[in-house]
């Protein structure tokens, strides 16, 4: 099972988390400009790392993935991409990486697990990959605060209903939002996701909103404009 993008392909046969709108949105939106070093937390297939490699010239793009099958597939996707010499995946938990590594990153990105026990998918691997118990937000933010450089930025996508609490947790670690995009499926649907970019200095910002579809399978001009560098034309 291979998903073909304009400049790279993603094998996703064994990874629990397949290509999703969430991942593509975050990879296309995240403000990664001028980063010299990047870390992708919970890499899965490696999608975010590959999108970031396409978007910027950072010579160091690291990823970390705890699931062995996903790690193997991620490494294969890196090696088969045009940027294999810049991409590297660690097979470890995020906590292990934080404890062992002394690198500071200019940009950290994560599509973190956020489903609770009540909303987990039935497959064990997918449930683990998407369970907030696998990487609680508190642990994620504490680790990011340790690994982020002084000028660094941290981009994440979370459920809209978790936005306020996530921002409070980040502020307690000295991380503050400077860009925020809220998304909804259609114009009449409730807000579903929040894409947030954090930095180490408090500054004013204006939240924006993105509607993904006009109707089922018909994407809005705004969504197509954001993702046009990645999706193949239909």
PDB file of C-alpha atoms in Angstrom:
ATOM      1  CA  UNK A   1       0.000   0.000   0.000  1.00  0.00           C
ATOM      2  CA  UNK A   2       1.781   3.119  -1.264  1.00  0.00           C
ATOM      3  CA  UNK A   3       0.505   6.704  -1.192  1.00  0.00           C
ATOM      4  CA  UNK A   4       2.033   8.802  -3.957  1.00  0.00           C
ATOM      5  CA  UNK A   5       2.697  12.495  -3.439  1.00  0.00           C
ATOM      6  CA  UNK A   6       4.178  14.886  -5.976  1.00  0.00           C
ATOM      7  CA  UNK A   7       7.792  14.533  -4.850  1.00  0.00           C
ATOM      8  CA  UNK A   8       7.821  11.407  -2.686  1.00  0.00           C
ATOM      9  CA  UNK A   9       5.895   8.233  -1.923  1.00  0.00           C
ATOM     10  CA  UNK A  10       4.874   6.745   1.407  1.00  0.00           C
ATOM     11  CA  UNK A  11       4.666   3.017   2.020  1.00  0.00           C
ATOM     12  CA  UNK A  12       2.065   2.435   4.723  1.00  0.00           C
ATOM     13  CA  UNK A  13       1.394  -1.281   4.722  1.00  0.00           C
ATOM     14  CA  UNK A  14       2.530  -1.985   8.286  1.00  0.00           C
ATOM     15  CA  UNK A  15       2.254   1.345  10.090  1.00  0.00           C
ATOM     16  CA  UNK A  16      -0.840   1.601  12.296  1.00  0.00           C
ATOM     17  CA  UNK A  17      -1.413   5.227  11.350  1.00  0.00           C
ATOM     18  CA  UNK A  18      -2.079   5.695   7.636  1.00  0.00           C
ATOM     19  CA  UNK A  19      -1.891   8.926   5.652  1.00  0.00           C
ATOM     20  CA  UNK A  20      -4.514  11.288   7.033  1.00  0.00           C
ATOM     21  CA  UNK A  21      -5.832  14.778   6.463  1.00  0.00           C
ATOM     22  CA  UNK A  22      -4.482  15.720   9.900  1.00  0.00           C
ATOM     23  CA  UNK A  23      -0.928  14.823   8.961  1.00  0.00           C
ATOM     24  CA  UNK A  24      -1.004  16.486   5.564  1.00  0.00           C
ATOM     25  CA  UNK A  25      -2.524  19.646   7.035  1.00  0.00           C
ATOM     26  CA  UNK A  26       0.135  19.907   9.729  1.00  0.00           C
ATOM     27  CA  UNK A  27       3.001  19.183   7.359  1.00  0.00           C
ATOM     28  CA  UNK A  28       1.797  21.790   4.874  1.00  0.00           C
ATOM     29  CA  UNK A  29       0.950  24.491   7.445  1.00  0.00           C
ATOM     30  CA  UNK A  30       3.724  24.249  10.040  1.00  0.00           C
ATOM     31  CA  UNK A  31       6.010  27.337  10.047  1.00  0.00           C
ATOM     32  CA  UNK A  32       9.332  25.571   9.499  1.00  0.00           C
ATOM     33  CA  UNK A  33      11.122  28.364   7.650  1.00  0.00           C
ATOM     34  CA  UNK A  34      14.830  28.857   8.476  1.00  0.00           C
ATOM     35  CA  UNK A  35      15.087  25.770  10.703  1.00  0.00           C
ATOM     36  CA  UNK A  36      18.493  24.094  10.603  1.00  0.00           C
ATOM     37  CA  UNK A  37      17.474  21.074  12.683  1.00  0.00           C
ATOM     38  CA  UNK A  38      14.106  19.300  12.920  1.00  0.00           C
ATOM     39  CA  UNK A  39      12.579  16.605  15.135  1.00  0.00           C
ATOM     40  CA  UNK A  40       9.407  14.672  14.254  1.00  0.00           C
ATOM     41  CA  UNK A  41       7.871  13.050  17.360  1.00  0.00           C
ATOM     42  CA  UNK A  42       5.869   9.882  16.715  1.00  0.00           C
ATOM     43  CA  UNK A  43       6.880   9.675  13.083  1.00  0.00           C
ATOM     44  CA  UNK A  44       4.664   6.786  11.970  1.00  0.00           C
ATOM     45  CA  UNK A  45       5.242   6.421   8.216  1.00  0.00           C
ATOM     46  CA  UNK A  46       7.547   9.456   8.238  1.00  0.00           C
ATOM     47  CA  UNK A  47       5.037  11.662   6.431  1.00  0.00           C
ATOM     48  CA  UNK A  48       5.725  14.846   8.412  1.00  0.00           C
ATOM     49  CA  UNK A  49       9.498  14.485   8.107  1.00  0.00           C
ATOM     50  CA  UNK A  50       9.193  13.974   4.359  1.00  0.00           C
ATOM     51  CA  UNK A  51       6.936  17.015   3.957  1.00  0.00           C
ATOM     52  CA  UNK A  52       9.319  19.132   5.999  1.00  0.00           C
ATOM     53  CA  UNK A  53      12.279  17.882   3.936  1.00  0.00           C
ATOM     54  CA  UNK A  54      10.457  18.984   0.789  1.00  0.00           C
ATOM     55  CA  UNK A  55       9.667  22.391   2.275  1.00  0.00           C
ATOM     56  CA  UNK A  56      13.019  23.385   3.787  1.00  0.00           C
ATOM     57  CA  UNK A  57      16.770  22.817   3.466  1.00  0.00           C
ATOM     58  CA  UNK A  58      17.415  21.752   7.076  1.00  0.00           C
ATOM     59  CA  UNK A  59      20.460  19.438   6.961  1.00  0.00           C
ATOM     60  CA  UNK A  60      19.294  17.520  10.064  1.00  0.00           C
ATOM     61  CA  UNK A  61      15.793  16.024  10.186  1.00  0.00           C
ATOM     62  CA  UNK A  62      15.415  13.440  12.946  1.00  0.00           C
ATOM     63  CA  UNK A  63      12.352  11.385  13.776  1.00  0.00           C
ATOM     64  CA  UNK A  64      11.452   9.080  16.646  1.00  0.00           C
ATOM     65  CA  UNK A  65       9.011   6.158  16.485  1.00  0.00           C
ATOM     66  CA  UNK A  66       8.339   3.590  19.213  1.00  0.00           C
ATOM     67  CA  UNK A  67       6.479   0.956  17.164  1.00  0.00           C
ATOM     68  CA  UNK A  68       8.912  -1.415  15.420  1.00  0.00           C
ATOM     69  CA  UNK A  69       6.831  -2.027  12.292  1.00  0.00           C
ATOM     70  CA  UNK A  70       6.242   1.689  11.821  1.00  0.00           C
ATOM     71  CA  UNK A  71       9.916   2.435  12.468  1.00  0.00           C
ATOM     72  CA  UNK A  72      11.012  -0.027   9.758  1.00  0.00           C
ATOM     73  CA  UNK A  73       8.521   1.392   7.279  1.00  0.00           C
ATOM     74  CA  UNK A  74       9.492   4.967   8.155  1.00  0.00           C
ATOM     75  CA  UNK A  75      13.167   4.184   7.542  1.00  0.00           C
ATOM     76  CA  UNK A  76      12.320   2.638   4.173  1.00  0.00           C
ATOM     77  CA  UNK A  77      10.305   5.713   3.200  1.00  0.00           C
ATOM     78  CA  UNK A  78      13.227   7.943   4.160  1.00  0.00           C
ATOM     79  CA  UNK A  79      15.711   5.873   2.159  1.00  0.00           C
ATOM     80  CA  UNK A  80      13.458   5.887  -0.898  1.00  0.00           C
ATOM     81  CA  UNK A  81      12.935   9.655  -0.826  1.00  0.00           C
ATOM     82  CA  UNK A  82      15.026  12.359  -2.538  1.00  0.00           C
ATOM     83  CA  UNK A  83      16.232  13.512   0.904  1.00  0.00           C
ATOM     84  CA  UNK A  84      17.511  10.267   2.421  1.00  0.00           C
ATOM     85  CA  UNK A  85      20.828  11.842   3.404  1.00  0.00           C
ATOM     86  CA  UNK A  86      19.021  14.357   5.658  1.00  0.00           C
ATOM     87  CA  UNK A  87      16.515  12.022   7.304  1.00  0.00           C
ATOM     88  CA  UNK A  88      17.068   9.672  10.250  1.00  0.00           C
ATOM     89  CA  UNK A  89      14.645   7.787  12.483  1.00  0.00           C
ATOM     90  CA  UNK A  90      15.325   6.592  16.038  1.00  0.00           C
ATOM     91  CA  UNK A  91      13.560   3.442  17.230  1.00  0.00           C
ATOM     92  CA  UNK A  92      12.720   4.553  20.761  1.00  0.00           C
ATOM     93  CA  UNK A  93      10.063   6.133  22.922  1.00  0.00           C
ATOM     94  CA  UNK A  94      10.062   9.908  23.120  1.00  0.00           C
ATOM     95  CA  UNK A  95      10.955   9.712  26.802  1.00  0.00           C
ATOM     96  CA  UNK A  96      14.020   7.578  25.970  1.00  0.00           C
ATOM     97  CA  UNK A  97      15.089  10.051  23.303  1.00  0.00           C
ATOM     98  CA  UNK A  98      14.785  13.005  25.679  1.00  0.00           C
ATOM     99  CA  UNK A  99      16.858  11.196  28.298  1.00  0.00           C
ATOM    100  CA  UNK A 100      19.629  10.182  25.916  1.00  0.00           C
ATOM    101  CA  UNK A 101      20.028  12.912  23.312  1.00  0.00           C
ATOM    102  CA  UNK A 102      21.788  16.244  23.779  1.00  0.00           C
ATOM    103  CA  UNK A 103      20.764  17.835  20.470  1.00  0.00           C
ATOM    104  CA  UNK A 104      18.635  20.980  20.469  1.00  0.00           C
ATOM    105  CA  UNK A 105      16.228  21.435  17.576  1.00  0.00           C
ATOM    106  CA  UNK A 106      15.112  24.609  15.812  1.00  0.00           C
ATOM    107  CA  UNK A 107      11.821  23.006  14.863  1.00  0.00           C
ATOM    108  CA  UNK A 108       9.840  20.194  16.491  1.00  0.00           C
ATOM    109  CA  UNK A 109       6.667  18.786  14.985  1.00  0.00           C
ATOM    110  CA  UNK A 110       4.182  16.187  16.198  1.00  0.00           C
ATOM    111  CA  UNK A 111       0.843  14.683  15.274  1.00  0.00           C
ATOM    112  CA  UNK A 112       0.516  13.217  18.770  1.00  0.00           C
ATOM    113  CA  UNK A 113      -1.763  10.497  20.118  1.00  0.00           C
ATOM    114  CA  UNK A 114      -4.921  11.979  21.552  1.00  0.00           C
ATOM    115  CA  UNK A 115      -7.716   9.406  21.568  1.00  0.00           C
ATOM    116  CA  UNK A 116      -8.965   8.259  24.940  1.00  0.00           C
ATOM    117  CA  UNK A 117      -9.981   4.719  25.864  1.00  0.00           C
ATOM    118  CA  UNK A 118     -13.574   5.572  24.913  1.00  0.00           C
ATOM    119  CA  UNK A 119     -12.657   6.533  21.363  1.00  0.00           C
ATOM    120  CA  UNK A 120      -9.786   4.193  20.492  1.00  0.00           C
ATOM    121  CA  UNK A 121      -9.918   2.239  17.276  1.00  0.00           C
ATOM    122  CA  UNK A 122     -10.315  -1.506  17.832  1.00  0.00           C
ATOM    123  CA  UNK A 123      -6.989  -2.596  16.310  1.00  0.00           C
ATOM    124  CA  UNK A 124      -4.320  -2.841  19.002  1.00  0.00           C
ATOM    125  CA  UNK A 125      -1.533  -1.117  17.064  1.00  0.00           C
ATOM    126  CA  UNK A 126      -3.778   1.703  15.920  1.00  0.00           C
ATOM    127  CA  UNK A 127      -5.176   2.131  19.415  1.00  0.00           C
ATOM    128  CA  UNK A 128      -1.665   2.385  20.832  1.00  0.00           C
ATOM    129  CA  UNK A 129      -0.580   4.830  18.149  1.00  0.00           C
ATOM    130  CA  UNK A 130      -3.567   7.048  18.801  1.00  0.00           C
ATOM    131  CA  UNK A 131      -3.966   6.606  22.582  1.00  0.00           C
ATOM    132  CA  UNK A 132      -3.127   9.631  24.696  1.00  0.00           C
ATOM    133  CA  UNK A 133      -1.918   7.171  27.330  1.00  0.00           C
ATOM    134  CA  UNK A 134       0.984   6.273  25.019  1.00  0.00           C
ATOM    135  CA  UNK A 135       2.337   9.829  25.146  1.00  0.00           C
ATOM    136  CA  UNK A 136       0.456  12.143  27.524  1.00  0.00           C
ATOM    137  CA  UNK A 137       0.411  15.793  26.511  1.00  0.00           C
ATOM    138  CA  UNK A 138       2.284  16.701  29.706  1.00  0.00           C
ATOM    139  CA  UNK A 139       5.178  14.376  28.794  1.00  0.00           C
ATOM    140  CA  UNK A 140       5.189  15.592  25.208  1.00  0.00           C
ATOM    141  CA  UNK A 141       5.366  19.263  26.195  1.00  0.00           C
ATOM    142  CA  UNK A 142       7.977  18.727  28.930  1.00  0.00           C
ATOM    143  CA  UNK A 143      10.198  16.883  26.473  1.00  0.00           C
ATOM    144  CA  UNK A 144       9.746  19.495  23.774  1.00  0.00           C
ATOM    145  CA  UNK A 145      10.696  22.236  26.239  1.00  0.00           C
ATOM    146  CA  UNK A 146      13.969  20.384  26.920  1.00  0.00           C
ATOM    147  CA  UNK A 147      14.857  19.803  23.261  1.00  0.00           C
ATOM    148  CA  UNK A 148      13.747  23.083  21.667  1.00  0.00           C
ATOM    149  CA  UNK A 149      16.407  25.682  20.922  1.00  0.00           C
ATOM    150  CA  UNK A 150      15.987  29.256  22.148  1.00  0.00           C
ATOM    151  CA  UNK A 151      14.764  30.374  18.726  1.00  0.00           C
ATOM    152  CA  UNK A 152      12.898  27.153  18.058  1.00  0.00           C
ATOM    153  CA  UNK A 153       9.259  26.502  17.207  1.00  0.00           C
ATOM    154  CA  UNK A 154       7.005  23.578  18.055  1.00  0.00           C
ATOM    155  CA  UNK A 155       4.048  22.711  15.800  1.00  0.00           C
ATOM    156  CA  UNK A 156       1.282  20.307  16.778  1.00  0.00           C
ATOM    157  CA  UNK A 157      -2.242  19.265  15.771  1.00  0.00           C
ATOM    158  CA  UNK A 158      -4.759  18.376  18.489  1.00  0.00           C
ATOM    159  CA  UNK A 159      -8.538  18.143  18.918  1.00  0.00           C
ATOM    160  CA  UNK A 160     -10.123  21.591  19.126  1.00  0.00           C
ATOM    161  CA  UNK A 161     -11.638  20.762  22.518  1.00  0.00           C
ATOM    162  CA  UNK A 162      -8.127  20.223  23.911  1.00  0.00           C
ATOM    163  CA  UNK A 163      -6.812  23.571  22.645  1.00  0.00           C
ATOM    164  CA  UNK A 164      -7.168  25.674  25.793  1.00  0.00           C
ATOM    165  CA  UNK A 165      -5.751  23.036  28.158  1.00  0.00           C
ATOM    166  CA  UNK A 166      -2.839  22.285  25.812  1.00  0.00           C
ATOM    167  CA  UNK A 167      -1.940  25.977  25.628  1.00  0.00           C
ATOM    168  CA  UNK A 168      -2.004  26.189  29.440  1.00  0.00           C
ATOM    169  CA  UNK A 169       0.276  23.152  29.750  1.00  0.00           C
ATOM    170  CA  UNK A 170       2.684  24.671  27.233  1.00  0.00           C
ATOM    171  CA  UNK A 171       2.736  28.028  29.009  1.00  0.00           C
ATOM    172  CA  UNK A 172       3.733  26.262  32.229  1.00  0.00           C
ATOM    173  CA  UNK A 173       6.837  25.044  30.335  1.00  0.00           C
ATOM    174  CA  UNK A 174       7.611  28.469  28.865  1.00  0.00           C
ATOM    175  CA  UNK A 175       6.128  27.801  25.423  1.00  0.00           C
ATOM    176  CA  UNK A 176       3.623  30.234  23.928  1.00  0.00           C
ATOM    177  CA  UNK A 177       1.488  30.162  20.761  1.00  0.00           C
ATOM    178  CA  UNK A 178       2.395  32.494  17.922  1.00  0.00           C
ATOM    179  CA  UNK A 179       0.193  30.927  15.208  1.00  0.00           C
ATOM    180  CA  UNK A 180      -3.092  29.045  15.457  1.00  0.00           C
ATOM    181  CA  UNK A 181      -5.261  27.475  12.744  1.00  0.00           C
ATOM    182  CA  UNK A 182      -8.615  25.881  13.572  1.00  0.00           C
ATOM    183  CA  UNK A 183     -10.199  23.498  11.080  1.00  0.00           C
ATOM    184  CA  UNK A 184     -13.655  22.117  10.430  1.00  0.00           C
ATOM    185  CA  UNK A 185     -14.855  19.542   7.917  1.00  0.00           C
ATOM    186  CA  UNK A 186     -17.498  21.736   6.279  1.00  0.00           C
ATOM    187  CA  UNK A 187     -18.871  25.234   6.805  1.00  0.00           C
ATOM    188  CA  UNK A 188     -21.678  23.939   9.029  1.00  0.00           C
ATOM    189  CA  UNK A 189     -19.619  21.381  10.960  1.00  0.00           C
ATOM    190  CA  UNK A 190     -18.200  22.099  14.425  1.00  0.00           C
ATOM    191  CA  UNK A 191     -14.538  22.982  14.825  1.00  0.00           C
ATOM    192  CA  UNK A 192     -12.540  19.741  14.838  1.00  0.00           C
ATOM    193  CA  UNK A 193      -8.777  20.369  15.019  1.00  0.00           C
ATOM    194  CA  UNK A 194      -6.378  23.042  16.243  1.00  0.00           C
ATOM    195  CA  UNK A 195      -2.979  23.442  14.617  1.00  0.00           C
ATOM    196  CA  UNK A 196      -0.737  25.442  16.945  1.00  0.00           C
ATOM    197  CA  UNK A 197       2.834  26.675  16.621  1.00  0.00           C
ATOM    198  CA  UNK A 198       4.642  27.589  19.835  1.00  0.00           C
ATOM    199  CA  UNK A 199       7.790  29.575  20.554  1.00  0.00           C
ATOM    200  CA  UNK A 200       9.608  30.696  23.702  1.00  0.00           C
ATOM    201  CA  UNK A 201       8.385  34.300  23.716  1.00  0.00           C
ATOM    202  CA  UNK A 202       4.881  35.594  24.338  1.00  0.00           C
ATOM    203  CA  UNK A 203       3.554  37.565  21.385  1.00  0.00           C
ATOM    204  CA  UNK A 204       0.215  38.585  19.911  1.00  0.00           C
ATOM    205  CA  UNK A 205      -1.354  36.332  17.314  1.00  0.00           C
ATOM    206  CA  UNK A 206      -4.664  36.064  15.477  1.00  0.00           C
ATOM    207  CA  UNK A 207      -6.310  32.637  15.173  1.00  0.00           C
ATOM    208  CA  UNK A 208      -7.437  31.676  11.678  1.00  0.00           C
ATOM    209  CA  UNK A 209      -9.923  29.103  10.409  1.00  0.00           C
ATOM    210  CA  UNK A 210      -9.876  26.606   7.542  1.00  0.00           C
ATOM    211  CA  UNK A 211     -12.845  24.728   6.086  1.00  0.00           C
ATOM    212  CA  UNK A 212     -11.704  21.515   4.408  1.00  0.00           C
ATOM    213  CA  UNK A 213     -14.632  20.501   2.180  1.00  0.00           C
ATOM    214  CA  UNK A 214     -17.434  22.308   0.394  1.00  0.00           C
ATOM    215  CA  UNK A 215     -19.250  18.978   0.154  1.00  0.00           C
ATOM    216  CA  UNK A 216     -18.273  15.325   0.371  1.00  0.00           C
ATOM    217  CA  UNK A 217     -15.070  14.904  -1.652  1.00  0.00           C
ATOM    218  CA  UNK A 218     -15.105  18.499  -2.927  1.00  0.00           C
ATOM    219  CA  UNK A 219     -12.266  20.401  -1.259  1.00  0.00           C
ATOM    220  CA  UNK A 220     -12.327  24.129  -0.648  1.00  0.00           C
ATOM    221  CA  UNK A 221      -9.974  26.436  -2.578  1.00  0.00           C
ATOM    222  CA  UNK A 222      -8.230  27.287   0.718  1.00  0.00           C
ATOM    223  CA  UNK A 223      -7.501  23.633   1.491  1.00  0.00           C
ATOM    224  CA  UNK A 224      -6.296  22.964  -2.042  1.00  0.00           C
ATOM    225  CA  UNK A 225      -4.042  26.021  -1.949  1.00  0.00           C
ATOM    226  CA  UNK A 226      -2.482  24.910   1.335  1.00  0.00           C
ATOM    227  CA  UNK A 227      -1.763  21.375   0.132  1.00  0.00           C
ATOM    228  CA  UNK A 228      -1.139  21.896  -3.581  1.00  0.00           C
ATOM    229  CA  UNK A 229       2.628  21.336  -3.322  1.00  0.00           C
ATOM    230  CA  UNK A 230       2.016  17.788  -2.138  1.00  0.00           C
ATOM    231  CA  UNK A 231      -1.093  16.141  -3.569  1.00  0.00           C
ATOM    232  CA  UNK A 232      -1.048  14.874  -7.129  1.00  0.00           C
ATOM    233  CA  UNK A 233      -3.769  16.504  -9.273  1.00  0.00           C
ATOM    234  CA  UNK A 234      -6.891  14.389  -9.721  1.00  0.00           C
TER     235      UNK A 234
END
